[in-house]
mmCIF file of C-alpha atoms in Angstrom:
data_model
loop_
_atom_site.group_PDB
_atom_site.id
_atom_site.type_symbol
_atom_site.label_atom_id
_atom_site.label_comp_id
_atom_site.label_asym_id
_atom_site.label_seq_id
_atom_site.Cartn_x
_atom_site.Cartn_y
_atom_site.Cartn_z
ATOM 1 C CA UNK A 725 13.888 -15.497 9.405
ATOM 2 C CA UNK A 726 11.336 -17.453 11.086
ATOM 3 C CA UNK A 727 9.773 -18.381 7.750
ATOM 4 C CA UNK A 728 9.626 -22.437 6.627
ATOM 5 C CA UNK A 729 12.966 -21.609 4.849
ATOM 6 C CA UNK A 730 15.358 -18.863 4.409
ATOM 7 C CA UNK A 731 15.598 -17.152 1.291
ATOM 8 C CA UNK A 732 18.470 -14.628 0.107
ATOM 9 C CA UNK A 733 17.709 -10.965 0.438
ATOM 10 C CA UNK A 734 18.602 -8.591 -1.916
ATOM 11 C CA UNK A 735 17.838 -4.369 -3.271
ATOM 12 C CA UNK A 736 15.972 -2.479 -5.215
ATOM 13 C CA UNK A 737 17.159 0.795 -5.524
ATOM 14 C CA UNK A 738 15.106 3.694 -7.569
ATOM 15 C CA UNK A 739 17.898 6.263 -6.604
ATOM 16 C CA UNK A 740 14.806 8.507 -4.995
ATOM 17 C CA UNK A 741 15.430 12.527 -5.124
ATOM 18 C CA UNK A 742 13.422 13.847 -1.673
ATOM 19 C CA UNK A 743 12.366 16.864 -1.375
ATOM 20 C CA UNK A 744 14.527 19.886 -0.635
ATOM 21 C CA UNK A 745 17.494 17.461 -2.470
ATOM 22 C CA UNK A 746 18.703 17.167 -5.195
ATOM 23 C CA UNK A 747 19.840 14.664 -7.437
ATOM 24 C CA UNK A 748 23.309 14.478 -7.086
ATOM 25 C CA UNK A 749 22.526 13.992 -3.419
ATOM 26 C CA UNK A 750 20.479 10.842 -4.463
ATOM 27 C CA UNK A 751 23.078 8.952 -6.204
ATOM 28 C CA UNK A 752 25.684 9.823 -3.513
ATOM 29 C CA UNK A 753 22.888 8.357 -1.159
ATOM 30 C CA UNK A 754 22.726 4.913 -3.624
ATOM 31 C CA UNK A 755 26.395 4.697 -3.116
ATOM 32 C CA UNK A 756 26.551 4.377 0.310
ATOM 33 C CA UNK A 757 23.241 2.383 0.547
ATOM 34 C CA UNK A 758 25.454 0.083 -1.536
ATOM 35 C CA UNK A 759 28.055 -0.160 0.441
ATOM 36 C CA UNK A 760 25.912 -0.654 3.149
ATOM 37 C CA UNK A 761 23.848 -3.181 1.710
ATOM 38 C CA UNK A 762 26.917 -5.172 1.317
ATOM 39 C CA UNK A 763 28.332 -5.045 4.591
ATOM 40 C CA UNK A 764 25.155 -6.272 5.879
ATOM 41 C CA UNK A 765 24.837 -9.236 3.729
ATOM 42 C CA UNK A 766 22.593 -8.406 1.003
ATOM 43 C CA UNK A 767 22.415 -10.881 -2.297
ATOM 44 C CA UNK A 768 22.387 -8.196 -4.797
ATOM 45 C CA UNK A 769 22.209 -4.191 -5.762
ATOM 46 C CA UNK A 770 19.644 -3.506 -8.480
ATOM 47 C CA UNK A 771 18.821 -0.509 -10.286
ATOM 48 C CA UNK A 772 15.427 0.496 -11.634
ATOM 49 C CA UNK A 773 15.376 2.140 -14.979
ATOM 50 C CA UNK A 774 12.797 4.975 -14.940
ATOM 51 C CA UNK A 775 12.658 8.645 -17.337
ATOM 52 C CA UNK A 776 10.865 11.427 -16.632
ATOM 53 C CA UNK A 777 9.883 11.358 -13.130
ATOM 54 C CA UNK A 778 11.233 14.210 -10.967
ATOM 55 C CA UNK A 779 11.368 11.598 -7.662
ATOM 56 C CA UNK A 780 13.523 9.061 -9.544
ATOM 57 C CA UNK A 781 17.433 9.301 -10.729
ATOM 58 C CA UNK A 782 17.522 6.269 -12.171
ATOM 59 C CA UNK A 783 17.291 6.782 -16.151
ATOM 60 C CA UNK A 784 21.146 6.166 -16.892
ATOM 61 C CA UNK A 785 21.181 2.963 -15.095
ATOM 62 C CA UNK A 786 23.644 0.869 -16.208
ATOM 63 C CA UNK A 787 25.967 3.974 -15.671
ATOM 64 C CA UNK A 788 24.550 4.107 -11.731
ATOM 65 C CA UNK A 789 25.209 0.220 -12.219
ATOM 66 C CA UNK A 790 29.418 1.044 -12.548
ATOM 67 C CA UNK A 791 29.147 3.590 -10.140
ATOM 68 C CA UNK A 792 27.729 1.024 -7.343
ATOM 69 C CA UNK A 793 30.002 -2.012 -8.777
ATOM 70 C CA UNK A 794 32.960 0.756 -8.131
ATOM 71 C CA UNK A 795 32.647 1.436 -4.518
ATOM 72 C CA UNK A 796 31.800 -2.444 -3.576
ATOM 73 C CA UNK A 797 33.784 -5.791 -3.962
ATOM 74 C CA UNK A 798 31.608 -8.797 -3.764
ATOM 75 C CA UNK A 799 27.595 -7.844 -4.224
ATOM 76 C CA UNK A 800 26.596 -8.774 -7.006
ATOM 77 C CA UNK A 801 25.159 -5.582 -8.890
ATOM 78 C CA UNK A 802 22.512 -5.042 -11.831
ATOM 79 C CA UNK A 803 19.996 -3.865 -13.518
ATOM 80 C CA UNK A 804 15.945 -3.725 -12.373
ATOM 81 C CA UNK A 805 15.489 -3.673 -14.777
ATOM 82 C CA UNK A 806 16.582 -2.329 -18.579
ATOM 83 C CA UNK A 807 13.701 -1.564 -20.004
ATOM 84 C CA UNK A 808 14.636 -3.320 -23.674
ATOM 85 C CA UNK A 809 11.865 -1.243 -26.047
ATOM 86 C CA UNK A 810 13.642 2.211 -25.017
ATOM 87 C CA UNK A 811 17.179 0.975 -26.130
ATOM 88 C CA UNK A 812 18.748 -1.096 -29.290
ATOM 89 C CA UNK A 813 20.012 -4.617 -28.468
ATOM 90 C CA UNK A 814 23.535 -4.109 -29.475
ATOM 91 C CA UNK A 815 23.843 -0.764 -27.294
ATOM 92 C CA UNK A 816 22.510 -3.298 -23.981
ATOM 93 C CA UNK A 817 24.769 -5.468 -24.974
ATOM 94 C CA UNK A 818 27.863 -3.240 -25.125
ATOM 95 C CA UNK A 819 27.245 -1.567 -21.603
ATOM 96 C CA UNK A 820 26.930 -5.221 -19.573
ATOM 97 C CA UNK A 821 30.241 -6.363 -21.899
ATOM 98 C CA UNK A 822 31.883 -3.397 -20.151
ATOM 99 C CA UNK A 823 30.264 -3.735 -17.030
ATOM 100 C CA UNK A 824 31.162 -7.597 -17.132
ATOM 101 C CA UNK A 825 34.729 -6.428 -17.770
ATOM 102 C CA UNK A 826 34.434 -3.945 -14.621
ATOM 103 C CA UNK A 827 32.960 -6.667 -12.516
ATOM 104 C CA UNK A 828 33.685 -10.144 -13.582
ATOM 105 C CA UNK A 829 31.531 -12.685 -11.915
ATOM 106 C CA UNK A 830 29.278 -9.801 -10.454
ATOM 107 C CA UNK A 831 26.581 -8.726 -12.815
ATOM 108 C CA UNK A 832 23.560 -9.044 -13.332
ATOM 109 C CA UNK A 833 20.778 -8.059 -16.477
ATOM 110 C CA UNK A 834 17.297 -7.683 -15.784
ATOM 111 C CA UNK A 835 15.179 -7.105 -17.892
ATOM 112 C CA UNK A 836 11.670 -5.706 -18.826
ATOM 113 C CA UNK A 837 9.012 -5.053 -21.298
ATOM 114 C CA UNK A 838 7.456 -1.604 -20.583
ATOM 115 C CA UNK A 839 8.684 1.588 -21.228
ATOM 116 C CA UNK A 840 9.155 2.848 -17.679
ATOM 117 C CA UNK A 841 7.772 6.350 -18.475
ATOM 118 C CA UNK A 842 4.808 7.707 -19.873
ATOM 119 C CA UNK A 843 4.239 7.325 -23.897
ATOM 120 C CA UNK A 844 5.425 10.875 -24.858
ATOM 121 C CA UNK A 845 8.929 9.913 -23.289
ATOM 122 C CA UNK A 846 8.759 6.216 -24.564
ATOM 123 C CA UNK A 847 8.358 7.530 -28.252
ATOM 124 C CA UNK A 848 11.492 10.480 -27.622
ATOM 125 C CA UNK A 849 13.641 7.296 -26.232
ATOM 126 C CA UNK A 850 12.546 4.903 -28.704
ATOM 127 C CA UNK A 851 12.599 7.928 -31.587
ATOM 128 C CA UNK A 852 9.197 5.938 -33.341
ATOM 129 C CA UNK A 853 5.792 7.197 -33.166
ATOM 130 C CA UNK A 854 4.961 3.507 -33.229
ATOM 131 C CA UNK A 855 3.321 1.717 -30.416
ATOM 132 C CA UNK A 856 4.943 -0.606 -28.273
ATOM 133 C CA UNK A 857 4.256 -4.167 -29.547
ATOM 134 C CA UNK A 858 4.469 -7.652 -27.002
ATOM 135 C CA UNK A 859 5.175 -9.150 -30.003
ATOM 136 C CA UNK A 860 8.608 -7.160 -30.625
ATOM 137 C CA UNK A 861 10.021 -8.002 -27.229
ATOM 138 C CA UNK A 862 11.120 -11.868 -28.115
ATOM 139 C CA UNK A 863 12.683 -10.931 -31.070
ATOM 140 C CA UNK A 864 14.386 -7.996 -29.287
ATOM 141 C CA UNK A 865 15.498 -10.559 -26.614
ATOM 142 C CA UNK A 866 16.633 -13.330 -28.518
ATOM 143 C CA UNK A 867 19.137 -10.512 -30.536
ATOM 144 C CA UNK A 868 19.945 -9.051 -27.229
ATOM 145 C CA UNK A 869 21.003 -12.519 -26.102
ATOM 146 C CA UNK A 870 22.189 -13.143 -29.504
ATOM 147 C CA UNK A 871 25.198 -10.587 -29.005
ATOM 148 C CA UNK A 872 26.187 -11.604 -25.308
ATOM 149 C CA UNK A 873 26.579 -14.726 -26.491
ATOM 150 C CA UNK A 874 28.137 -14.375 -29.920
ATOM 151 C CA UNK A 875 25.798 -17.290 -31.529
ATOM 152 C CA UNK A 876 23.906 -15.506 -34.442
ATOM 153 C CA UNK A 877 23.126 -18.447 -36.750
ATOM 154 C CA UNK A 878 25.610 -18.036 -39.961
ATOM 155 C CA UNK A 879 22.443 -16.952 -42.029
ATOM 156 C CA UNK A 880 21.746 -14.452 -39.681
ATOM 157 C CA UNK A 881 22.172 -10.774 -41.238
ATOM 158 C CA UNK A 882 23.002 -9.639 -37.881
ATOM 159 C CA UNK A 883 25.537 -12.028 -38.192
ATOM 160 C CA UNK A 884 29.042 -10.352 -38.569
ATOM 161 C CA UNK A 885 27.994 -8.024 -36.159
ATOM 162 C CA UNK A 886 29.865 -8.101 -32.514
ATOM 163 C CA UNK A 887 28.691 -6.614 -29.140
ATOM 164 C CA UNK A 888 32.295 -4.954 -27.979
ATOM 165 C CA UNK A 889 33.697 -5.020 -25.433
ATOM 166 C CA UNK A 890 32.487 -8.813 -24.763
ATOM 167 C CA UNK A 891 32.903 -10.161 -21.568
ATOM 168 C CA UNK A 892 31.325 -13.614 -19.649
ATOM 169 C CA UNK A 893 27.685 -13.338 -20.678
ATOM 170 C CA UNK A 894 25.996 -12.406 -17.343
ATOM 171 C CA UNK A 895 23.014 -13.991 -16.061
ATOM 172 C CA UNK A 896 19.893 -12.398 -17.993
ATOM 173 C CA UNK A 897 16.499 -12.335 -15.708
ATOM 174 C CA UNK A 898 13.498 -11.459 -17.335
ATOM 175 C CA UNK A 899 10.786 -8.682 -15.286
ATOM 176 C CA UNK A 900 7.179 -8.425 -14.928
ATOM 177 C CA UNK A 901 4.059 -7.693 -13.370
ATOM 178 C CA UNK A 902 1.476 -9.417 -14.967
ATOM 179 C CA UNK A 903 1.677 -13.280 -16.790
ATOM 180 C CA UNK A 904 3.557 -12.254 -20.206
ATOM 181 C CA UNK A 905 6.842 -12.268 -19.250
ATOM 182 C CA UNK A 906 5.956 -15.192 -16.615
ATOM 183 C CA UNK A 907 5.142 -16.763 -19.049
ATOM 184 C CA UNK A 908 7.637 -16.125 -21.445
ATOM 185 C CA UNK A 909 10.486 -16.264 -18.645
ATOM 186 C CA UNK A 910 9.375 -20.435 -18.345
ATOM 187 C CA UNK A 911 9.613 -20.898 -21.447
ATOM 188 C CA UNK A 912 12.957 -19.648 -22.336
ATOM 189 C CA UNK A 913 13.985 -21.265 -18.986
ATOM 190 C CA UNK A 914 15.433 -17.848 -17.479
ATOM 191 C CA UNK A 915 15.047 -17.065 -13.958
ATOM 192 C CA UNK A 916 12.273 -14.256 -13.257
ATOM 193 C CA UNK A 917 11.419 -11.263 -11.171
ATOM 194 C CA UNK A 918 7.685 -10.559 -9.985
ATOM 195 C CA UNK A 919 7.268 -7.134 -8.912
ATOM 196 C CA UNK A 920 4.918 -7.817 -6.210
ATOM 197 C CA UNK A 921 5.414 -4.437 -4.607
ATOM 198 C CA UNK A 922 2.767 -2.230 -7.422
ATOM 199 C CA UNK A 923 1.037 -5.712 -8.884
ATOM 200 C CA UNK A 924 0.123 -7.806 -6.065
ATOM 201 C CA UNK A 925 -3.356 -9.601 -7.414
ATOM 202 C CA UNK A 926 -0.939 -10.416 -9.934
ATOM 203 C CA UNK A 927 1.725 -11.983 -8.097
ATOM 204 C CA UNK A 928 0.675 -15.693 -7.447
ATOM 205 C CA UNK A 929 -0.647 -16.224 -10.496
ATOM 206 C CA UNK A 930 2.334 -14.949 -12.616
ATOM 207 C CA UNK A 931 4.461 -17.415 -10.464
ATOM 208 C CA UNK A 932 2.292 -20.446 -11.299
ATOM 209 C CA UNK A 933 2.064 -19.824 -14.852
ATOM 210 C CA UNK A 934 6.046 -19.335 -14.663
ATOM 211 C CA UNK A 935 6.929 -22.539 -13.083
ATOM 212 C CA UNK A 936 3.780 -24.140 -15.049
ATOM 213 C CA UNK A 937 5.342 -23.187 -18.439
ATOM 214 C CA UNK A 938 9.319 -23.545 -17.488
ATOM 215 C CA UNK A 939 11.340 -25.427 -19.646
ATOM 216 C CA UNK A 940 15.114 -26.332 -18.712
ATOM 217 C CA UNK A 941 17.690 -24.294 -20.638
ATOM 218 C CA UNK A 942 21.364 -24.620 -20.221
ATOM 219 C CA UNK A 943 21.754 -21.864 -18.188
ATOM 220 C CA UNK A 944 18.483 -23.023 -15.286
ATOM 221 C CA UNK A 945 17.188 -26.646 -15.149
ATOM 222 C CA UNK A 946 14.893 -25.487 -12.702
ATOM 223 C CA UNK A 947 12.686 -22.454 -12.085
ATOM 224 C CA UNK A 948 14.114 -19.382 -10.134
ATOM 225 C CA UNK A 949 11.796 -16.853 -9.003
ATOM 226 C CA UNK A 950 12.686 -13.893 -7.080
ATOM 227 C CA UNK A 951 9.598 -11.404 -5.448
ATOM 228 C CA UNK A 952 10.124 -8.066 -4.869
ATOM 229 C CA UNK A 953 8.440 -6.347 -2.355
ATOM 230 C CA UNK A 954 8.227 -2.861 -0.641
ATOM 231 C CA UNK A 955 9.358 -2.988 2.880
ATOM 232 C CA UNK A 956 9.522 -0.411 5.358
ATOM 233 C CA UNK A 957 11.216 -1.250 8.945
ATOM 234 C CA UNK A 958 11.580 0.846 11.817
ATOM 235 C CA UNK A 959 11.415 0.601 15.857
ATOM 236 C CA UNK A 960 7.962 0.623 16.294
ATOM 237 C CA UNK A 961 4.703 -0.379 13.854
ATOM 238 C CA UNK A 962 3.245 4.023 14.724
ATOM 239 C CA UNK A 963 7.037 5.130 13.169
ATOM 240 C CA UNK A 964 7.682 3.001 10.543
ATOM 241 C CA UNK A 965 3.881 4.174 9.287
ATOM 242 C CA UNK A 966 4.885 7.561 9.349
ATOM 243 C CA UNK A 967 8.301 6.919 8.009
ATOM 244 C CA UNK A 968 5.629 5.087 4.899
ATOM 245 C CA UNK A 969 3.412 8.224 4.617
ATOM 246 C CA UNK A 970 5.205 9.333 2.002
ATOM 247 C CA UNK A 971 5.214 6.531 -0.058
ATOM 248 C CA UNK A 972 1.530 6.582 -0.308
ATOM 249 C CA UNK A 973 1.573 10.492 -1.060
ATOM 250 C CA UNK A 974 3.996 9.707 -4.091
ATOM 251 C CA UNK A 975 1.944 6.862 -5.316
ATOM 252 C CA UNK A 976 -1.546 8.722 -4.909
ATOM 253 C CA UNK A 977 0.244 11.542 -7.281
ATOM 254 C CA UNK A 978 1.464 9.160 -9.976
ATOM 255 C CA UNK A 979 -1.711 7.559 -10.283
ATOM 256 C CA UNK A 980 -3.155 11.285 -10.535
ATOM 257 C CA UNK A 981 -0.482 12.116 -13.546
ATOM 258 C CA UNK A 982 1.061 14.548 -11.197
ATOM 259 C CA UNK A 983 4.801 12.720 -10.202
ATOM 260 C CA UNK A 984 7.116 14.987 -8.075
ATOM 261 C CA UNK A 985 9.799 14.722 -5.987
ATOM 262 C CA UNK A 986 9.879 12.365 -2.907
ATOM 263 C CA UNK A 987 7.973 13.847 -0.018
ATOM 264 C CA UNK A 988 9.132 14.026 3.380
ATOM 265 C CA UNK A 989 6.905 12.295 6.308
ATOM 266 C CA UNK A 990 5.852 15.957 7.522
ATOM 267 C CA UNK A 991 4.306 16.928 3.562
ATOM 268 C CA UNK A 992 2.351 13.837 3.230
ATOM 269 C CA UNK A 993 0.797 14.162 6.780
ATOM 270 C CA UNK A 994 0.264 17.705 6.105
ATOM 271 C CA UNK A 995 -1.065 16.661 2.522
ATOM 272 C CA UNK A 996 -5.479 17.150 2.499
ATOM 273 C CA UNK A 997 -6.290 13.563 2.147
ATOM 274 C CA UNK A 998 -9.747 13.139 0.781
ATOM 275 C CA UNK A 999 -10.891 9.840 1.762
ATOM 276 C CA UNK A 1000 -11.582 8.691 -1.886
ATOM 277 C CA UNK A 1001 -7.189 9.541 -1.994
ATOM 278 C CA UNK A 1002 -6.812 7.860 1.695
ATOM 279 C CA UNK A 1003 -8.578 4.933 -0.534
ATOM 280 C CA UNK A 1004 -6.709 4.985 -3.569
ATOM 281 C CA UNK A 1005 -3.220 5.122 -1.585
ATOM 282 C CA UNK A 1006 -4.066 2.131 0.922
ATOM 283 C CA UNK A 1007 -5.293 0.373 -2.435
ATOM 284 C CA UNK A 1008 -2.183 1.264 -4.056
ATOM 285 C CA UNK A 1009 0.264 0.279 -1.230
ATOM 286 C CA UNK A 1010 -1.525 -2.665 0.305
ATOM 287 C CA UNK A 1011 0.965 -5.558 -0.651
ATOM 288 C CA UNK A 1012 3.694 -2.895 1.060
ATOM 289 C CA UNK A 1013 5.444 -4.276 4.464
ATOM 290 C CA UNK A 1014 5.609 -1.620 7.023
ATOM 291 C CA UNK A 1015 6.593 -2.071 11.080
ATOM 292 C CA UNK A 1016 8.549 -2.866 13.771
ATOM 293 C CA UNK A 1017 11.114 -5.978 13.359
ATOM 294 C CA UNK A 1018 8.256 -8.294 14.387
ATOM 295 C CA UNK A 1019 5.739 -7.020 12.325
ATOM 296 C CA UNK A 1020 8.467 -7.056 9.203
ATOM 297 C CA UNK A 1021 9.444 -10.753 10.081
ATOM 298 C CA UNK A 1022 5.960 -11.989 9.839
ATOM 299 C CA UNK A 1023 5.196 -10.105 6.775
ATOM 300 C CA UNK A 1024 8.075 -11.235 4.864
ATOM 301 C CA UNK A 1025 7.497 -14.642 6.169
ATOM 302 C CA UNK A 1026 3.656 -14.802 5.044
ATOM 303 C CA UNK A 1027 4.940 -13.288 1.847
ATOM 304 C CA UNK A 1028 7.746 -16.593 1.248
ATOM 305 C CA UNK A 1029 5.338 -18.837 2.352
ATOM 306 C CA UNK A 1030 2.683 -17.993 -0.166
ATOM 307 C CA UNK A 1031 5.067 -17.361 -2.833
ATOM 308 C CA UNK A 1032 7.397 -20.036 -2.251
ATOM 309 C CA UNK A 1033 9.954 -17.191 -3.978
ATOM 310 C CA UNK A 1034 13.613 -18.337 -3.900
ATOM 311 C CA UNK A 1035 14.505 -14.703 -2.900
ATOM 312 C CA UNK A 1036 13.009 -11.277 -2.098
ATOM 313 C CA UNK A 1037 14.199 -8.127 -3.270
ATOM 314 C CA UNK A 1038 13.475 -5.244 -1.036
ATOM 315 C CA UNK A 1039 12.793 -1.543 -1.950
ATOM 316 C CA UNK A 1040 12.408 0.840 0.672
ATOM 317 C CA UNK A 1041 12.028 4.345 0.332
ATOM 318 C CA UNK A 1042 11.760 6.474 3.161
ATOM 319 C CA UNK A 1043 12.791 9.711 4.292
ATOM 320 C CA UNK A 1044 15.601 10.508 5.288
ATOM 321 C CA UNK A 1045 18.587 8.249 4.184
ATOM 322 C CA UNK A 1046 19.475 7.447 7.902
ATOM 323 C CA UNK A 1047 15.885 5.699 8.259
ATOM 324 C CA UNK A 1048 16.446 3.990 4.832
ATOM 325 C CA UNK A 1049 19.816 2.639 6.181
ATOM 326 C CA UNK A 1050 17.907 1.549 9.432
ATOM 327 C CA UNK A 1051 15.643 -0.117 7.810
ATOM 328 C CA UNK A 1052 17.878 -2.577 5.657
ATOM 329 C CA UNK A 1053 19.924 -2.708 8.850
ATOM 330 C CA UNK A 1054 16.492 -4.185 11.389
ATOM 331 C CA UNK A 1055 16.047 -6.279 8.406
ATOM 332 C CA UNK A 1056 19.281 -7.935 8.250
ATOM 333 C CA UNK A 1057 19.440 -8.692 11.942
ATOM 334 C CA UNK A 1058 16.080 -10.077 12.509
ATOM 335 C CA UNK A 1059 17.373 -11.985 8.776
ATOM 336 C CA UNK A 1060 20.271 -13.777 9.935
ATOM 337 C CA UNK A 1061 22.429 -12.172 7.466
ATOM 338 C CA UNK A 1062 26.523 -12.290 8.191
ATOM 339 C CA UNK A 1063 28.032 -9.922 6.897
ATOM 340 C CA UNK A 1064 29.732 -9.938 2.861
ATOM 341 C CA UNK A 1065 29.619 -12.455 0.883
ATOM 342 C CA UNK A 1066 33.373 -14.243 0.910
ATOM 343 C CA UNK A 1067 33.036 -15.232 -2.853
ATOM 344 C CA UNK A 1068 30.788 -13.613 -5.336
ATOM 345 C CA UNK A 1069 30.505 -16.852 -7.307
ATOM 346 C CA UNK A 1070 29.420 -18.422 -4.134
ATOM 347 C CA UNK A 1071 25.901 -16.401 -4.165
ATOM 348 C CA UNK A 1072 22.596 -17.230 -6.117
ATOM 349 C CA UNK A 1073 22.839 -15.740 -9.804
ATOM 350 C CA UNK A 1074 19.160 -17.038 -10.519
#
């Protein structure tokens, strides 16, 4: 990349379901974006964790997690993230024991604060009627971190209790898109993610308030902050804008409480856009990356140069899966990536 420095690249994946597919279709198209991913050179494989959203396959992640670990051999695979409130500590900490036993040296836990769902799923997953609390996520951290490491405190009452099967604890990344867990991520000294891609005016000020309040740990004596962005590449700025269209159809209906399956280019430019809807959907998408290799380049560039992130996670979904595949491929030529990784211990774990 022609940017001041070159960062690792890396993907988020939210296993989309497009119309007139289905979702076992999806995940056999995350599989072989995986492998692809890999043979171009990408950092990592992340899954999102999402429920209740027709256009998303992702709610078992850390089972899509072994799936993709499976069928590849050196990227490094997670979660983007686990969404901690919907699940109990010890359960987290069981599946990344066995997926660290899977995939030693591989795996990676993300993790976030909201639900990743709308409140009437949040309160069937979480089985409370309770609201979710800020204040319950560092406690629910520090356990989960608690039982990948094995270090309750001998007073603890959680302390005869072990996470099994317990593997290498794998690196733990805290999520966000606004300054809580920025701020929180400094503090504990973990490395964190920014999800620039549906909170940009939030972006540069969660990173400053994240390297402003980091604190060495033993796992980071510095900060790490990766950015994740939506990026859509194809051979021309007029195609990769239609190959986008979508994207802004499916946002535009999320925001309207109305989430569906993933459109095809053809339904969203068929879709009657209102302008206050044409408004909402540029507002909505405006941080997105979309063009030809040269256009890409210089977004992705402005975007490392403002951020100064040590790495950028792309999402890109577009349909169909050829175009998705095209698009990671334009991106890791114009990239300078090599090809796999000869040593997964070799690579950035944050």
């Amino acid at each position: 990349m022609n940017s001041t420095r070159a960062v690792p690249l890396s993907v988020l994946d939210l296993v989309p379901v497009s119309s007139g597919s289905t979702p076992a279709q999806a995940v056999r198209n995350t599989l072989d974006l995986a492998r692809h991913a890999e043979r171009l050179g990408y950092t990592r494989y992340w899954i999102a964790e999402h429920h209740g959203m027709p256009g998303i396959a992702s709610s078992a992640t850390s089972i899509l997690i072994g799936q993709v670990g499976a069928v590849t051999e050196t990227i490094r695979v997670g979660s983007g993230g686990i969404m901690l409130p919907n699940h109990a500590p010890l359960v987290v900490a069981e599946q990344f024991g066995t997926l660290g036993a899977l995939f030693p040296g591989r795996v990676d836990l993300g993790i976030g604060r909201a639900p990743g769902t709308d409140a009437a799923t949040a309160r069937a997953l979480r089985r409370s009627s309770g609201p979710l609390s800020a204040d319950d996520f560092p406690a629910q951290l520090a356990e989960l971190v608690a039982f990948l490491g094995s270090s309750f405190p001998d007073d603890h009452p959680l302390q005869t209790v072990t996470a099994v099967p317990h593997s290498e604890m794998p690196p733990v990344w805290l999520l966000g898109s606004s300054g809580y867990s920025a701020q929180l991520a400094g503090f504990l000294g973990l490395p964190f993610a920014f999800a620039h891609h549906f909170s940009s005016v939030n972006t540069l000020p969660a990173l400053e308030l994240y390297r402003s309040a980091f604190r060495p740990s033993p796992s980071r004596d510095r900060p790490y902050a990766m950015v994740a962005a939506a990026v859509v590449c194809a051979d021309t700025d007029e195609a990769a804008q239609w190959l986008a269209g979508p994207i802004r159809l499916s946002m535009l209906r999320l925001r309207q409480g109305l989430p569906g399956v993933f459109p095809t280019p053809e339904e969203a430019d068929a879709h009657p856009w209102t302008p206050a809807e044409r408004a909402a959907a540029d507002n909505a998408t405006s941080s997105h990356v979309v063009g030809s290799p040269d256009t890409v380049r210089a977004g992705l560039d402005a975007l490392i140069d403002a951020t100064d992130a040590d790495e950028i996670m792309i999402t890109t979904n577009v349909h169909p899966h050829a175009d998705r595949l095209r698009s990671l491929e334009m991106i890791a030529r114009f990239a300078g990536l090599t090809g796999p990784q000869e040593s997964v211990r070799t690579v950035p774990v944050g």
